[in-house]
Structure formats: C-alpha cells, structure tokens
Tab-separated table of C-alpha atoms and ligand atoms in Angstrom:
chain	number	residue	atom	x	y	z
X	21	MET	CA	0.000	0.000	0.000
X	22	LYS	CA	0.982	3.614	-0.477
X	23	THR	CA	-0.100	6.829	1.202
X	24	GLN	CA	1.259	10.331	1.722
X	25	VAL	CA	1.099	10.335	5.534
X	26	CYS	CA	1.027	7.134	7.588
X	27	ILE	CA	-0.323	7.816	11.092
X	28	ILE	CA	0.440	5.353	13.894
X	29	GLY	CA	-2.291	5.442	16.553
X	30	GLY	CA	-6.038	5.926	16.242
X	31	GLY	CA	-6.492	7.991	19.396
X	32	PRO	CA	-7.661	11.600	19.293
X	33	SER	CA	-4.329	12.949	17.938
X	34	GLY	CA	-4.079	10.526	15.025
X	35	LEU	CA	-7.731	10.749	14.032
X	36	LEU	CA	-7.849	14.557	14.195
X	37	LEU	CA	-4.766	14.934	11.989
X	38	SER	CA	-6.095	12.373	9.547
X	39	GLN	CA	-9.406	14.236	9.265
X	40	LEU	CA	-7.805	17.687	8.870
X	41	LEU	CA	-5.349	16.496	6.209
X	42	ASP	CA	-8.090	14.663	4.318
X	43	LEU	CA	-10.102	17.893	4.142
X	44	ARG	CA	-7.058	19.450	2.407
X	45	GLY	CA	-6.826	16.553	-0.060
X	46	ILE	CA	-3.829	14.881	1.624
X	47	ASP	CA	-4.029	11.087	1.815
X	48	THR	CA	-3.493	9.290	5.129
X	49	ILE	CA	-3.713	5.781	6.585
X	50	VAL	CA	-4.233	5.370	10.344
X	51	LEU	CA	-2.909	2.186	11.994
X	52	GLU	CA	-4.507	1.381	15.352
X	53	LYS	CA	-3.470	-1.547	17.502
X	54	HIS	CA	-6.837	-2.014	19.221
X	55	SER	CA	-10.506	-2.109	18.233
X	56	ARG	CA	-12.560	1.059	18.036
X	57	GLU	CA	-14.616	-0.171	21.031
X	58	HIS	CA	-11.446	-0.548	23.081
X	59	VAL	CA	-10.236	2.967	22.226
X	60	LEU	CA	-13.667	4.349	23.137
X	61	SER	CA	-13.770	2.488	26.456
X	62	ARG	CA	-10.943	4.583	27.898
X	63	ILE	CA	-12.353	7.360	30.070
X	64	ARG	CA	-9.869	10.201	30.018
X	65	ALA	CA	-9.939	13.929	29.422
X	66	GLY	CA	-12.921	16.176	29.945
X	67	VAL	CA	-11.765	19.768	29.469
X	68	LEU	CA	-11.049	21.228	26.024
X	69	GLU	CA	-9.335	24.534	25.397
X	70	HIS	CA	-11.077	27.080	23.276
X	71	GLY	CA	-8.397	26.641	20.528
X	72	PHE	CA	-8.910	22.886	20.480
X	73	ALA	CA	-12.675	23.336	20.162
X	74	GLU	CA	-11.986	25.630	17.162
X	75	LEU	CA	-9.786	22.955	15.587
X	76	MET	CA	-12.587	20.384	16.004
X	77	ARG	CA	-14.920	22.781	14.183
X	78	GLU	CA	-12.338	23.280	11.421
X	79	ALA	CA	-12.201	19.472	11.127
X	80	GLN	CA	-16.015	19.563	10.668
X	81	CYS	CA	-16.357	17.547	13.877
X	82	GLY	CA	-17.691	20.243	16.190
X	83	GLU	CA	-21.425	19.836	15.768
X	84	ARG	CA	-22.175	17.455	18.667
X	85	MET	CA	-19.494	19.104	20.828
X	86	ASP	CA	-21.255	22.460	20.341
X	87	ARG	CA	-24.659	20.908	21.042
X	88	GLU	CA	-23.838	18.698	24.017
X	89	GLY	CA	-20.603	20.123	25.439
X	90	GLU	CA	-20.827	22.690	28.215
X	91	ILE	CA	-19.065	26.043	28.129
X	92	HIS	CA	-17.391	26.709	31.494
X	93	HIS	CA	-16.400	30.237	32.459
X	94	GLY	CA	-14.743	29.310	35.748
X	95	PHE	CA	-13.938	26.625	38.288
X	96	PHE	CA	-13.494	26.360	42.056
X	97	ILE	CA	-10.543	25.574	44.262
X	98	ALA	CA	-11.669	24.184	47.633
X	99	HIS	CA	-9.269	24.345	50.555
X	100	ASP	CA	-9.454	24.648	54.324
X	101	GLY	CA	-13.237	24.193	54.267
X	102	ILE	CA	-13.891	27.056	51.833
X	103	MET	CA	-14.455	27.406	48.088
X	104	GLU	CA	-12.789	30.105	45.995
X	105	ARG	CA	-13.697	30.670	42.359
X	106	VAL	CA	-11.307	31.219	39.466
X	107	ASP	CA	-13.131	33.415	36.969
X	108	LEU	CA	-11.597	32.197	33.703
X	109	SER	CA	-13.564	34.557	31.477
X	110	GLY	CA	-13.051	37.582	33.680
X	111	HIS	CA	-9.298	37.054	33.687
X	112	THR	CA	-8.863	36.257	29.975
X	113	GLY	CA	-11.061	38.799	28.232
X	114	GLY	CA	-13.996	36.413	27.833
X	115	ASN	CA	-12.267	33.110	27.135
X	116	SER	CA	-13.670	29.788	28.374
X	117	VAL	CA	-13.238	26.000	28.113
X	118	VAL	CA	-15.571	23.315	26.781
X	119	VAL	CA	-16.395	20.354	29.002
X	120	TYR	CA	-16.825	17.455	26.563
X	121	GLY	CA	-15.472	13.968	27.131
X	122	GLN	CA	-12.531	12.542	25.203
X	123	THR	CA	-14.658	9.443	24.560
X	124	GLU	CA	-17.337	11.493	22.798
X	125	LEU	CA	-14.804	13.568	20.895
X	126	THR	CA	-13.012	10.414	19.695
X	127	ARG	CA	-16.342	8.872	18.671
X	128	ASP	CA	-17.113	11.999	16.616
X	129	LEU	CA	-13.712	11.753	14.922
X	130	TYR	CA	-14.213	8.047	14.115
X	131	GLU	CA	-17.618	8.820	12.614
X	132	ALA	CA	-16.212	11.690	10.562
X	133	ARG	CA	-13.419	9.486	9.205
X	134	ALA	CA	-15.898	6.750	8.302
X	135	ALA	CA	-18.237	9.251	6.592
X	136	ARG	CA	-15.370	10.423	4.343
X	137	GLY	CA	-14.168	6.885	3.624
X	138	GLY	CA	-10.994	7.407	5.666
X	139	LYS	CA	-8.630	4.449	6.037
X	140	VAL	CA	-8.408	3.499	9.703
X	141	ILE	CA	-6.999	-0.007	10.137
X	142	HIS	CA	-7.742	-1.626	13.511
X	143	HIS	CA	-5.937	-4.597	15.069
X	144	ALA	CA	-2.720	-3.560	13.297
X	145	ASP	CA	-0.284	-5.824	15.180
X	146	ASP	CA	3.441	-5.531	15.480
X	147	VAL	CA	3.734	-2.126	13.779
X	148	LYS	CA	7.328	-1.381	12.759
X	149	LEU	CA	8.814	1.832	11.367
X	150	HIS	CA	11.592	1.583	8.738
X	151	ASP	CA	14.120	3.839	6.959
X	152	LEU	CA	13.079	6.967	8.806
X	153	THR	CA	15.783	9.148	7.257
X	154	SER	CA	15.460	7.962	3.644
X	155	SER	CA	12.406	6.159	2.173
X	156	PRO	CA	10.089	5.740	5.148
X	157	HIS	CA	7.737	2.810	5.316
X	158	VAL	CA	5.729	1.018	7.933
X	159	THR	CA	4.924	-2.678	8.280
X	160	TYR	CA	2.280	-4.374	10.389
X	161	ARG	CA	0.880	-7.829	10.826
X	162	SER	CA	-2.678	-8.671	9.850
X	163	GLY	CA	-3.324	-12.329	10.681
X	164	ASP	CA	-0.467	-14.261	9.063
X	165	ASP	CA	0.346	-11.504	6.564
X	166	VAL	CA	2.880	-8.709	6.881
X	167	VAL	CA	1.565	-5.593	5.142
X	168	ARG	CA	3.874	-2.786	3.963
X	169	ILE	CA	2.863	0.857	3.609
X	170	ASP	CA	5.166	3.240	1.738
X	171	CYS	CA	4.732	6.898	2.592
X	172	ASP	CA	6.289	10.376	2.548
X	173	PHE	CA	5.951	10.908	6.304
X	174	ILE	CA	5.147	8.920	9.440
X	175	ILE	CA	3.284	10.459	12.376
X	176	GLY	CA	3.875	8.822	15.758
X	177	ALA	CA	0.538	9.440	17.512
X	178	ASP	CA	0.560	6.140	19.381
X	179	GLY	CA	0.567	7.374	22.960
X	180	PHE	CA	3.110	6.984	25.726
X	181	HIS	CA	3.499	3.200	25.363
X	182	GLY	CA	3.583	3.226	21.546
X	183	VAL	CA	6.311	2.077	19.200
X	184	SER	CA	7.117	5.334	17.363
X	185	ARG	CA	9.207	7.106	19.985
X	186	LYS	CA	11.090	3.867	20.617
X	187	SER	CA	11.988	3.671	16.895
X	188	ILE	CA	14.238	6.731	17.210
X	189	PRO	CA	17.832	5.575	17.710
X	190	ALA	CA	19.266	5.809	21.211
X	191	GLY	CA	21.481	8.853	21.487
X	192	VAL	CA	19.181	11.025	19.398
X	193	LEU	CA	16.389	11.410	21.938
X	194	ARG	CA	16.662	13.160	25.252
X	195	GLU	CA	13.979	12.221	27.758
X	196	TYR	CA	12.942	14.256	30.798
X	197	GLU	CA	10.757	12.534	33.362
X	198	LYS	CA	9.303	13.189	36.796
X	199	LEU	CA	7.196	10.631	38.623
X	200	TYR	CA	4.839	11.595	41.430
X	201	PRO	CA	4.352	9.287	44.411
X	202	PHE	CA	0.589	8.898	43.872
X	203	GLY	CA	-2.139	8.268	41.316
X	204	TRP	CA	-5.714	9.360	40.699
X	205	LEU	CA	-8.549	6.955	41.343
X	206	GLY	CA	-11.330	8.009	38.954
X	207	VAL	CA	-15.008	7.085	39.099
X	208	LEU	CA	-17.684	7.721	36.493
X	209	SER	CA	-21.244	7.559	37.772
X	210	ARG	CA	-24.719	8.254	36.444
X	211	THR	CA	-25.462	10.898	39.062
X	212	LYS	CA	-26.142	14.617	38.946
X	213	PRO	CA	-22.811	16.472	39.278
X	214	VAL	CA	-22.373	18.043	42.694
X	215	SER	CA	-21.417	21.391	41.160
X	216	PRO	CA	-22.104	22.988	37.765
X	217	GLU	CA	-18.418	23.993	37.644
X	218	LEU	CA	-15.370	21.825	38.389
X	219	ILE	CA	-14.033	21.746	41.951
X	220	TYR	CA	-10.305	21.096	42.528
X	221	ALA	CA	-9.857	20.333	46.234
X	222	ARG	CA	-6.720	20.507	48.353
X	223	HIS	CA	-7.050	18.506	51.584
X	224	GLU	CA	-4.582	16.990	54.035
X	225	ARG	CA	-6.024	13.519	53.258
X	226	GLY	CA	-5.200	14.103	49.594
X	227	PHE	CA	-6.378	15.919	46.484
X	228	ALA	CA	-9.885	15.474	45.038
X	229	LEU	CA	-11.574	16.663	41.840
X	230	CYS	CA	-15.264	16.943	41.014
X	231	SER	CA	-15.777	16.995	37.262
X	232	LEU	CA	-18.574	16.014	34.927
X	233	ARG	CA	-19.491	14.801	31.484
X	234	SER	CA	-23.105	16.053	31.427
X	235	GLN	CA	-25.861	17.038	33.822
X	236	VAL	CA	-26.538	13.333	34.487
X	237	LEU	CA	-22.974	11.972	34.361
X	238	SER	CA	-20.341	12.811	36.987
X	239	ARG	CA	-16.610	12.208	36.958
X	240	TYR	CA	-14.796	12.288	40.304
X	241	TYR	CA	-11.187	11.651	41.260
X	242	ILE	CA	-9.257	11.209	44.508
X	243	GLN	CA	-5.508	11.052	45.035
X	244	VAL	CA	-4.415	7.545	46.154
X	245	PRO	CA	-1.024	5.984	46.948
X	246	LEU	CA	0.556	4.081	44.044
X	247	THR	CA	0.487	0.903	46.121
X	248	GLN	CA	-3.321	0.738	46.027
X	249	THR	CA	-5.428	-1.077	43.427
X	250	VAL	CA	-8.956	-0.461	42.182
X	251	ASP	CA	-10.195	-3.669	43.879
X	252	GLU	CA	-9.354	-2.164	47.258
X	253	TRP	CA	-11.889	0.606	46.697
X	254	SER	CA	-15.580	-0.282	47.012
X	255	ASP	CA	-17.980	2.366	45.718
X	256	ASP	CA	-19.025	3.160	49.291
X	257	ASP	CA	-15.422	3.681	50.379
X	258	PHE	CA	-14.807	5.954	47.398
X	259	TRP	CA	-17.825	8.194	48.085
X	260	ALA	CA	-16.994	8.416	51.792
X	261	GLU	CA	-13.395	9.434	51.077
X	262	LEU	CA	-14.385	11.927	48.369
X	263	LYS	CA	-16.831	13.643	50.752
X	264	ARG	CA	-14.215	13.844	53.507
X	265	ARG	CA	-11.926	15.843	51.212
X	266	LEU	CA	-14.564	18.433	50.238
X	267	PRO	CA	-16.055	21.319	52.216
X	268	ALA	CA	-18.973	20.017	54.336
X	269	GLU	CA	-21.622	21.962	52.338
X	270	ILE	CA	-20.484	20.147	49.148
X	271	GLY	CA	-20.255	16.723	50.784
X	272	VAL	CA	-23.832	16.833	52.071
X	273	ARG	CA	-25.322	17.561	48.663
X	274	MET	CA	-23.235	14.931	46.815
X	275	GLN	CA	-25.414	12.423	44.955
X	276	THR	CA	-23.859	8.973	45.038
X	277	GLY	CA	-24.559	5.855	43.003
X	278	PRO	CA	-22.916	2.805	41.472
X	279	SER	CA	-19.693	3.440	39.553
X	280	ILE	CA	-19.855	2.630	35.850
X	281	GLU	CA	-16.084	2.940	35.468
X	282	LYS	CA	-13.321	2.943	38.033
X	283	SER	CA	-9.600	3.122	37.299
X	284	ILE	CA	-6.296	4.368	38.707
X	285	ALA	CA	-3.903	6.503	36.636
X	286	PRO	CA	-0.372	7.157	37.912
X	287	LEU	CA	0.807	10.767	37.661
X	288	ARG	CA	3.791	11.476	35.462
X	289	SER	CA	5.534	14.380	33.744
X	290	PHE	CA	7.507	13.411	30.630
X	291	VAL	CA	8.984	15.095	27.544
X	292	ALA	CA	10.994	13.548	24.703
X	293	GLU	CA	13.137	15.873	22.571
X	294	PRO	CA	13.290	16.397	19.631
X	295	MET	CA	9.815	15.596	18.335
X	296	ARG	CA	11.126	14.930	14.829
X	297	TYR	CA	13.571	12.363	13.511
X	298	GLY	CA	13.991	12.335	9.716
X	299	LYS	CA	10.537	11.723	8.257
X	300	LEU	CA	9.016	10.745	11.612
X	301	PHE	CA	7.073	13.340	13.618
X	302	LEU	CA	5.879	12.583	17.165
X	303	ALA	CA	2.594	14.076	18.383
X	304	GLY	CA	0.588	13.955	21.607
X	305	ASP	CA	1.219	11.489	24.423
X	306	SER	CA	3.906	9.673	22.412
X	307	ALA	CA	6.170	12.680	23.029
X	308	HIS	CA	4.887	14.202	26.256
X	309	ILE	CA	2.782	13.417	29.319
X	310	VAL	CA	1.513	15.717	32.047
X	311	PRO	CA	-0.205	14.949	35.339
X	312	PRO	CA	-3.937	15.609	34.711
X	313	THR	CA	-4.223	18.380	37.338
X	314	GLY	CA	-4.062	21.216	34.809
X	315	ALA	CA	-6.224	19.444	32.168
X	316	ARG	CA	-3.454	19.955	29.605
X	317	GLY	CA	-2.710	16.459	28.148
X	318	LEU	CA	-5.176	16.219	25.307
X	319	ASN	CA	-4.935	19.950	24.752
X	320	SER	CA	-1.160	19.716	24.243
X	321	ALA	CA	-1.775	16.894	21.770
X	322	ALA	CA	-4.161	19.180	19.905
X	323	SER	CA	-1.586	21.948	19.609
X	324	ASP	CA	0.919	19.465	18.110
X	325	ILE	CA	-1.749	18.500	15.581
X	326	TYR	CA	-2.421	22.145	14.774
X	327	TYR	CA	1.279	22.742	13.981
X	328	LEU	CA	1.586	19.492	11.996
X	329	TYR	CA	-1.587	20.132	10.027
X	330	HIS	CA	-0.334	23.524	8.900
X	331	ALA	CA	3.204	22.270	8.259
X	332	MET	CA	1.992	19.331	6.140
X	333	THR	CA	-0.432	21.538	4.234
X	334	ASP	CA	2.334	24.064	3.459
X	335	HIS	CA	4.583	21.196	2.313
X	336	TYR	CA	2.037	19.651	-0.057
X	337	LYS	CA	0.240	22.768	-1.255
X	338	LYS	CA	3.034	25.365	-1.399
X	339	GLY	CA	6.246	23.336	-1.392
X	340	ASP	CA	7.160	25.229	1.783
X	341	ASP	CA	8.991	23.103	4.402
X	342	GLN	CA	9.530	25.781	7.014
X	343	GLY	CA	6.695	24.455	9.209
X	344	LEU	CA	8.091	20.923	9.088
X	345	ASP	CA	11.600	22.143	9.870
X	346	ASN	CA	10.373	24.254	12.803
X	347	TYR	CA	7.841	21.716	14.082
X	348	SER	CA	9.849	20.250	16.933
X	349	ALA	CA	11.057	23.581	18.328
X	350	ARG	CA	7.648	25.202	17.970
X	351	ALA	CA	5.710	22.324	19.520
X	352	LEU	CA	8.198	21.894	22.380
X	353	ALA	CA	8.054	25.574	23.320
X	354	ARG	CA	4.346	25.199	24.026
X	355	VAL	CA	4.681	21.691	25.499
X	356	TRP	CA	7.103	22.935	28.150
X	357	LYS	CA	4.704	25.695	29.181
X	358	ALA	CA	1.990	23.069	29.664
X	359	GLN	CA	4.508	21.009	31.653
X	360	ARG	CA	5.272	23.932	33.926
X	361	PHE	CA	1.610	24.715	34.514
X	362	SER	CA	0.634	21.076	35.184
X	363	TRP	CA	3.579	20.598	37.550
X	364	TRP	CA	2.675	23.789	39.422
X	365	MET	CA	-1.024	22.860	39.837
X	366	THR	CA	-0.005	19.359	40.948
X	367	MET	CA	2.526	20.609	43.501
X	368	MET	CA	0.098	23.181	44.911
X	369	LEU	CA	-2.913	20.886	45.330
X	370	HIS	CA	-1.621	17.410	46.283
X	371	THR	CA	-0.457	15.923	49.558
X	372	PHE	CA	3.101	14.615	49.285
X	373	PRO	CA	3.927	11.688	51.579
X	374	ASP	CA	7.492	12.903	52.163
X	375	SER	CA	6.738	16.623	52.531
X	376	ILE	CA	8.179	18.581	55.405
X	377	ALA	CA	6.389	21.333	57.319
X	378	TYR	CA	8.214	23.946	55.230
X	379	ASP	CA	6.818	22.471	51.971
X	380	ARG	CA	3.281	22.533	53.342
X	381	LYS	CA	3.655	26.190	54.388
X	382	LEU	CA	4.766	27.034	50.853
X	383	GLN	CA	1.733	25.214	49.406
X	384	GLU	CA	-0.558	27.232	51.672
X	385	THR	CA	1.223	30.428	50.682
X	386	ASP	CA	0.947	29.559	46.981
X	387	LEU	CA	-2.854	29.356	47.377
X	388	ALA	CA	-3.055	32.437	49.584
X	389	TYR	CA	-1.025	34.430	47.055
X	390	LEU	CA	-3.147	33.146	44.160
X	391	PHE	CA	-6.403	34.403	45.640
X	392	SER	CA	-4.900	37.691	46.781
X	393	SER	CA	-3.461	38.683	43.418
X	394	GLU	CA	-5.339	39.492	40.225
X	395	ASN	CA	-2.089	38.922	38.327
X	396	ALA	CA	-1.661	35.432	39.760
X	397	LEU	CA	-5.284	34.567	38.928
X	398	SER	CA	-4.818	35.923	35.408
X	399	SER	CA	-1.734	33.759	34.955
X	400	LEU	CA	-3.621	30.656	36.090
X	401	ALA	CA	-6.604	31.506	33.887
X	402	GLU	CA	-4.571	32.194	30.741
X	403	ASN	CA	-2.818	28.834	31.082
X	404	TYR	CA	-6.029	26.923	31.872
X	405	VAL	CA	-7.979	28.249	28.868
X	406	GLY	CA	-4.923	27.537	26.706
X	407	LEU	CA	-1.990	29.623	25.560
X	408	PRO	CA	-2.180	30.713	21.912
X	409	PHE	CA	-0.934	28.142	19.345
T	22	RFL	P1	-3.709	8.121	23.134
T	22	RFL	O1	-5.096	8.586	23.496
T	22	RFL	O2	-2.960	7.314	24.099
T	22	RFL	O3	-3.878	7.318	21.757
T	22	RFL	C1	-2.812	6.575	21.199
T	22	RFL	C2	-3.390	5.452	20.371
T	22	RFL	O4	-2.311	4.701	19.805
T	22	RFL	C3	-2.607	3.312	19.911
T	22	RFL	N1	-1.341	2.558	19.892
T	22	RFL	C4	-0.868	1.922	18.813
T	22	RFL	N2	-1.351	1.796	17.572
T	22	RFL	C5	-0.628	1.060	16.683
T	22	RFL	N3	0.566	0.466	17.012
T	22	RFL	C6	1.078	0.562	18.242
T	22	RFL	N4	2.236	-0.015	18.564
T	22	RFL	C7	0.366	1.325	19.209
T	22	RFL	N5	0.583	1.634	20.499
T	22	RFL	C8	-0.457	2.383	20.899
T	22	RFL	C9	-3.361	3.191	21.216
T	22	RFL	O5	-4.172	2.024	21.247
T	22	RFL	C10	-4.204	4.478	21.213
T	22	RFL	O6	-5.468	4.282	20.618
T	22	RFL	O7	-2.784	9.355	22.731
T	22	RFL	P2	-3.156	10.744	21.997
T	22	RFL	O8	-4.024	10.495	20.784
T	22	RFL	O9	-1.901	11.498	21.837
T	22	RFL	O10	-4.121	11.503	23.037
T	22	RFL	C11	-3.633	11.955	24.268
T	22	RFL	C12	-4.759	11.957	25.317
T	22	RFL	O11	-5.364	10.687	25.340
T	22	RFL	C13	-4.226	12.329	26.721
T	22	RFL	O12	-3.284	13.367	26.638
T	22	RFL	C14	-5.350	12.809	27.667
T	22	RFL	O13	-6.290	11.794	27.902
T	22	RFL	C15	-4.778	13.303	29.006
T	22	RFL	N6	-5.825	13.698	29.970
T	22	RFL	C16	-6.415	14.953	29.913
T	22	RFL	N7	-6.070	15.815	28.939
T	22	RFL	C17	-6.701	17.022	28.837
T	22	RFL	O14	-6.351	17.804	27.936
T	22	RFL	N8	-7.720	17.405	29.690
T	22	RFL	C18	-8.135	16.597	30.695
T	22	RFL	O15	-9.084	16.944	31.387
T	22	RFL	C19	-7.453	15.322	30.866
T	22	RFL	N9	-7.804	14.470	31.839
T	22	RFL	C20	-6.199	12.812	30.994
T	22	RFL	C21	-7.194	13.244	31.930
T	22	RFL	C22	-5.624	11.541	31.117
T	22	RFL	C23	-6.000	10.702	32.135
T	22	RFL	N10	-5.406	9.411	32.184
T	22	RFL	C24	-6.117	8.214	32.386
T	22	RFL	C25	-4.045	9.255	31.773
T	22	RFL	C26	-7.591	12.411	32.959
T	22	RFL	C27	-6.983	11.152	33.096
T	22	RFL	C28	-7.411	10.322	34.258
T	23	PHB	C1	-11.958	15.082	33.761
T	23	PHB	O1	-13.126	15.511	33.689
T	23	PHB	O2	-11.691	13.897	33.512
T	23	PHB	C2	-10.879	16.006	34.164
T	23	PHB	C3	-11.144	17.359	34.291
T	23	PHB	C4	-10.130	18.227	34.691
T	23	PHB	C5	-8.875	17.736	34.940
T	23	PHB	C6	-8.607	16.389	34.796
T	23	PHB	C7	-9.610	15.508	34.420
T	23	PHB	O3	-7.893	18.588	35.354
C-alpha cells in the first residue's frame, strides 16, 4: 500500500490529523493496535481549550461538541473548608473552556473518518517503522500476513506506550521525566454532578476533583497511593473518602450511586526531545505526558496537531517546508509551558507523603497568594484556557 502520511495510533491525535489532512486533499492511513470499542472504552480527558474546540470545528467535527458540550467560564478551588472561584472569562477577556469527554470527541472523529471513507486499520499488530531518514515505510501484521505501507511521512501518535518514539535511535532522543508518588482513582457515575463547575480540592487527606461529562454523568477523582489497586476501593469507600476531602456543604449535597467505570492513573511528567527524527514526527502522548491536574494532556496533543496540520499543508500545497523544519522547536516551546503549569497545579494541590512542614507552608502560601493577586489569577486563567498556538 501507499499513502502520503502514515499515522500510527487511532487515538484523538491521530484521528484529528487524519481528518484535517483529508479535508485538504492529503491522503493518510491510520494504523490502530486495538478495536474502536477498546479505544472508546478509555475514560480520560474532559476539558477542552477554546483553541482545540476551534480545531474540532475546522475538522467539521464540532457539531455534537457544540450541542452537548458545556461552556465553562470558571472553576473552584476548595481548601481549608472554603471554596474560591477562578473566573476564567473575567481574567482572559472572555475566554472559556468546553467540558466534553474525550470518549465522545473520539467517537465523533471516528464517525467523521468513516463518513469520508478514511482508512483506519484496527488490530494492526506488530507495527514497525523503517528507513526513517530515507524512504520511510511502515509494516504491520494482519493475521499471518505482513503488510507494507510506503509513505512520505510517518506520524507517531501512538501514545506513551507506543512504538514510534522507541523507533528513534538511542542517542538522538533526550527524555525528561518526573514521577509523582501517587495516582488518581477516577469514578464515572450516572449521578447529577455536585457542582455545575469543576471543583479542585486541596485537603490533608489528599487531592480530590469533582468533574462532569453532562448534567446526568459525573466524573470524580481522589488522590491515592501508588500501592493501592482499584479492587481495594468499594464504591461506598470511594464516596466516603471523596466527601471527607470536600467542604462540608459540598459533601452533604453529593449524589452517590454505582460506579460505571473505576480506574487508577499514575501521575507522570515526561517530555521527549526532539519531536522529529527524519521523516518521523511525534505528536501527543507519544512525546509528552503531564499529570492531569491542569487538564493539559489532550490539549497539548491538539496543539501538536495544529502545527503538523499547517506544516503538512504548506509542504504539499506550497512546497514550503519551514513548518516541518520548525515543528519540533515550535511544539516543544508550548509543550514545556503546559509542563510547567501542570507541575505547578499538581505541587500546589496534592499531599506529598514525604513533605516537610516547610513544603506545606509554601503550598498554603501559593494558594493564599493566588487568591490575593489578580495577576496570579490571570496567569492561572490564561494557562487553563490555553496559551495561543
Ligand atoms: P492516546 O489517546 O494514548 O492514543 C494513542 C493510540 O495509539 C494506539 N497505539 C498503537 N497503535 C498502533 N501500534 C502501536 N504499537 C500502538 N501503540 C499504541 C493506542 O491504542 C491508542 O489508541 O494518545 P493521543 O491520541 O496522543 O491523546 C492523548 C490523550 O489521550 C491524553 O493526553 C489525555 O487523555 C490526558 N488527559 C487529559 N487531557 C486534557 O487535555 N484534559 C483533561 O481533562 C485530561 N484528563 C487525561 C485526563 C488523562 C488521564 N489518564 C487516564 C491518563 C484524565 C486522566 C485520568
Ligand atoms: C476530567 O473531567 O476527567 C478532568 C477534568 C479536569 C482535569 C482532569 C480531568 O484537570
């Protein structure tokens, strides 16, 4: 087989790029290791930056997002028994975020690809990348057959555990990583969300987050030690712990119910540099991971796709390779800002098992300063709604 751009990974990054390039007449094949049902069973992000929402509209995939997604103009930080609001719109000249689940967004992208006859190959086993600096091609196994795809470019959009980043020779890549000594236990439940806006809660027992997918679907998280497993948490234990970490007035009005999904995600910060090697371009979680506290992960993936979409279009339509040549530097400049923001939110709001009294005083002061300074609130807000691409 032959295509112009071979995309490894049928998650949101890969599908969005495939759709955008197709609309510009550029041919792509997407290779996805798992089934569509499997990809859609992963409950992940919920908060989309304004710029990402625009990109979904440009990809002609924004209709359901605009109908069913919720525009949020602010969120709360709960601490020491009180709630303080961050007015995102007031601090960014009217900007906001869209609360719309990654599952729904990915479903919309799959449907859009299918409607345009896009080639998305599922169950692509044993994907291998070849000749990245000369005549790139990709092979994969389909049953007993090995299939070869020749292409101009390969996009590594296969997530943190994918094969693309690992195909770059040792010595070329530099990896930066920070692991946090805890994870987030997440629960999805068919209950009315406790608050119309998100609540990020700092508590000595550990961080908690109240989020939502719709007015009848709640998404809650609590910080847990990495040694714990999902089986150790009954639904009742989860609700009791979540309530303990929230101001009393919130806890008493919390609607509880059976969990329809429960999982633990470890928290990690990670960046691989550069994001280009020869004809291979990394995008999204394959090149960088953030702890979810700042809601940046999927949004950083979207900014990579924005840069790649324009760079590929300039290459094919104008013969201009400047965007491709600058891709890694341009994407990384924004990626590192998302890293800084996510690290800062994580450090301010979580309980660290090895913290000393001095660290905890600084955390308290970070919060006190935030809510006493319009400049600090503006800085938080401009990062949360998304820095310009
Ligand atoms: P994905 O979604 O991991 O998709 C990669 C795809 O590649 C496939 N794959 C392969 N395919 C072929 N061959 C191989 N060898 C392959 N290896 C892997 C995989 O099956 C998969 O389908 O990466 P992508 O597309 O870059 O998207 C990134 C986002 O998924 C991720 O950044 C976000 O979910 C992070 N995130 C959040 N981001 C936000 O912007 N806002 C949020 O509110 C937010 N909340 C979250 C989050 C992530 C979380 N977890 C579980 C890590 C909350 C949580 C709890
Ligand atoms: C979510 O709804 O899953 C979510 C929202 C905000 C975050 C992280 C996760 O910061």
